[in-house]
């Protein structure tokens, strides 16, 4: 029943759809029987399968629609129910709002969300089309909204910007789920823990929040700066910094000139008259 409630509340239509407790119970009956086998000899999760003997038989009604068995197996009922939930107008609005909140701003406006909803409806929920609409919305609001990134996205973006050799080759990250992962394989988990984002350990069942307040604190910012310095020392080869700046800054020449000045004048770099705010913006510091 808890899983059925989460399917409605967190993953599809949200409470805005107006479902009732009876809908939750009926959906839990439909979900009954879907499970994955577990054994001591196989610690990795097995594929999910349908176990008919664990299923609640009969017809069940969820949000005004009745679901009944087709053919010899009743497993079609859950597939039918999920397809209907995804086609519900509240699902398009709820998922689109979460996407915009993640990539653009905490305070989502209807104007930001509507292009995603339109793409959802025009393509019957085809997610690549929704993501294309999202990219356009992000681009249109880049100048007016600067989202403070959560730790995981910040880490991945930093790696991509600097072209650091991380993560290693996929073969180096493989393990058999029976032995303890090696130090190299555990490193992302340790880094995420340091900056307040323990892997797979959110505080609530709906995952990590996408609001800036969850990640903005003096301590967490200091931790990010420390990790950035450590990664730069390990992965930024001589001459690679300028290449990275050229690829990622609009005013790359000004940034490089300023950093060279700081390097050549370690004792009085603060005395420069250059206004760094226009090419090294730090509005996020004012939010702490």
PDB file of C-alpha atoms in Angstrom, residues 12 47 49 74 123 139 148 159 200 205 243 245 260 282:
ATOM      1  CA  UNK A  12       3.042  10.050 -11.575  1.00  0.00           C
ATOM      2  CA  UNK A  47      14.865  -8.986 -12.801  1.00  0.00           C
ATOM      3  CA  UNK A  49       8.791 -10.781 -12.514  1.00  0.00           C
ATOM      4  CA  UNK A  74      -3.622 -10.771 -14.699  1.00  0.00           C
ATOM      5  CA  UNK A 123       4.015  13.070 -28.375  1.00  0.00           C
ATOM      6  CA  UNK A 139      18.437  28.240 -22.596  1.00  0.00           C
ATOM      7  CA  UNK A 148      22.673  26.551  -7.563  1.00  0.00           C
ATOM      8  CA  UNK A 159      34.521  16.741 -14.260  1.00  0.00           C
ATOM      9  CA  UNK A 200      21.242   6.344  -2.214  1.00  0.00           C
ATOM     10  CA  UNK A 205      11.264   8.488  -0.029  1.00  0.00           C
ATOM     11  CA  UNK A 243      41.792  25.147 -22.509  1.00  0.00           C
ATOM     12  CA  UNK A 245      38.416  28.173 -19.445  1.00  0.00           C
ATOM     13  CA  UNK A 260      47.774  35.110 -14.556  1.00  0.00           C
ATOM     14  CA  UNK A 282      29.280  34.776  -7.370  1.00  0.00           C
TER      15      UNK A 282
END
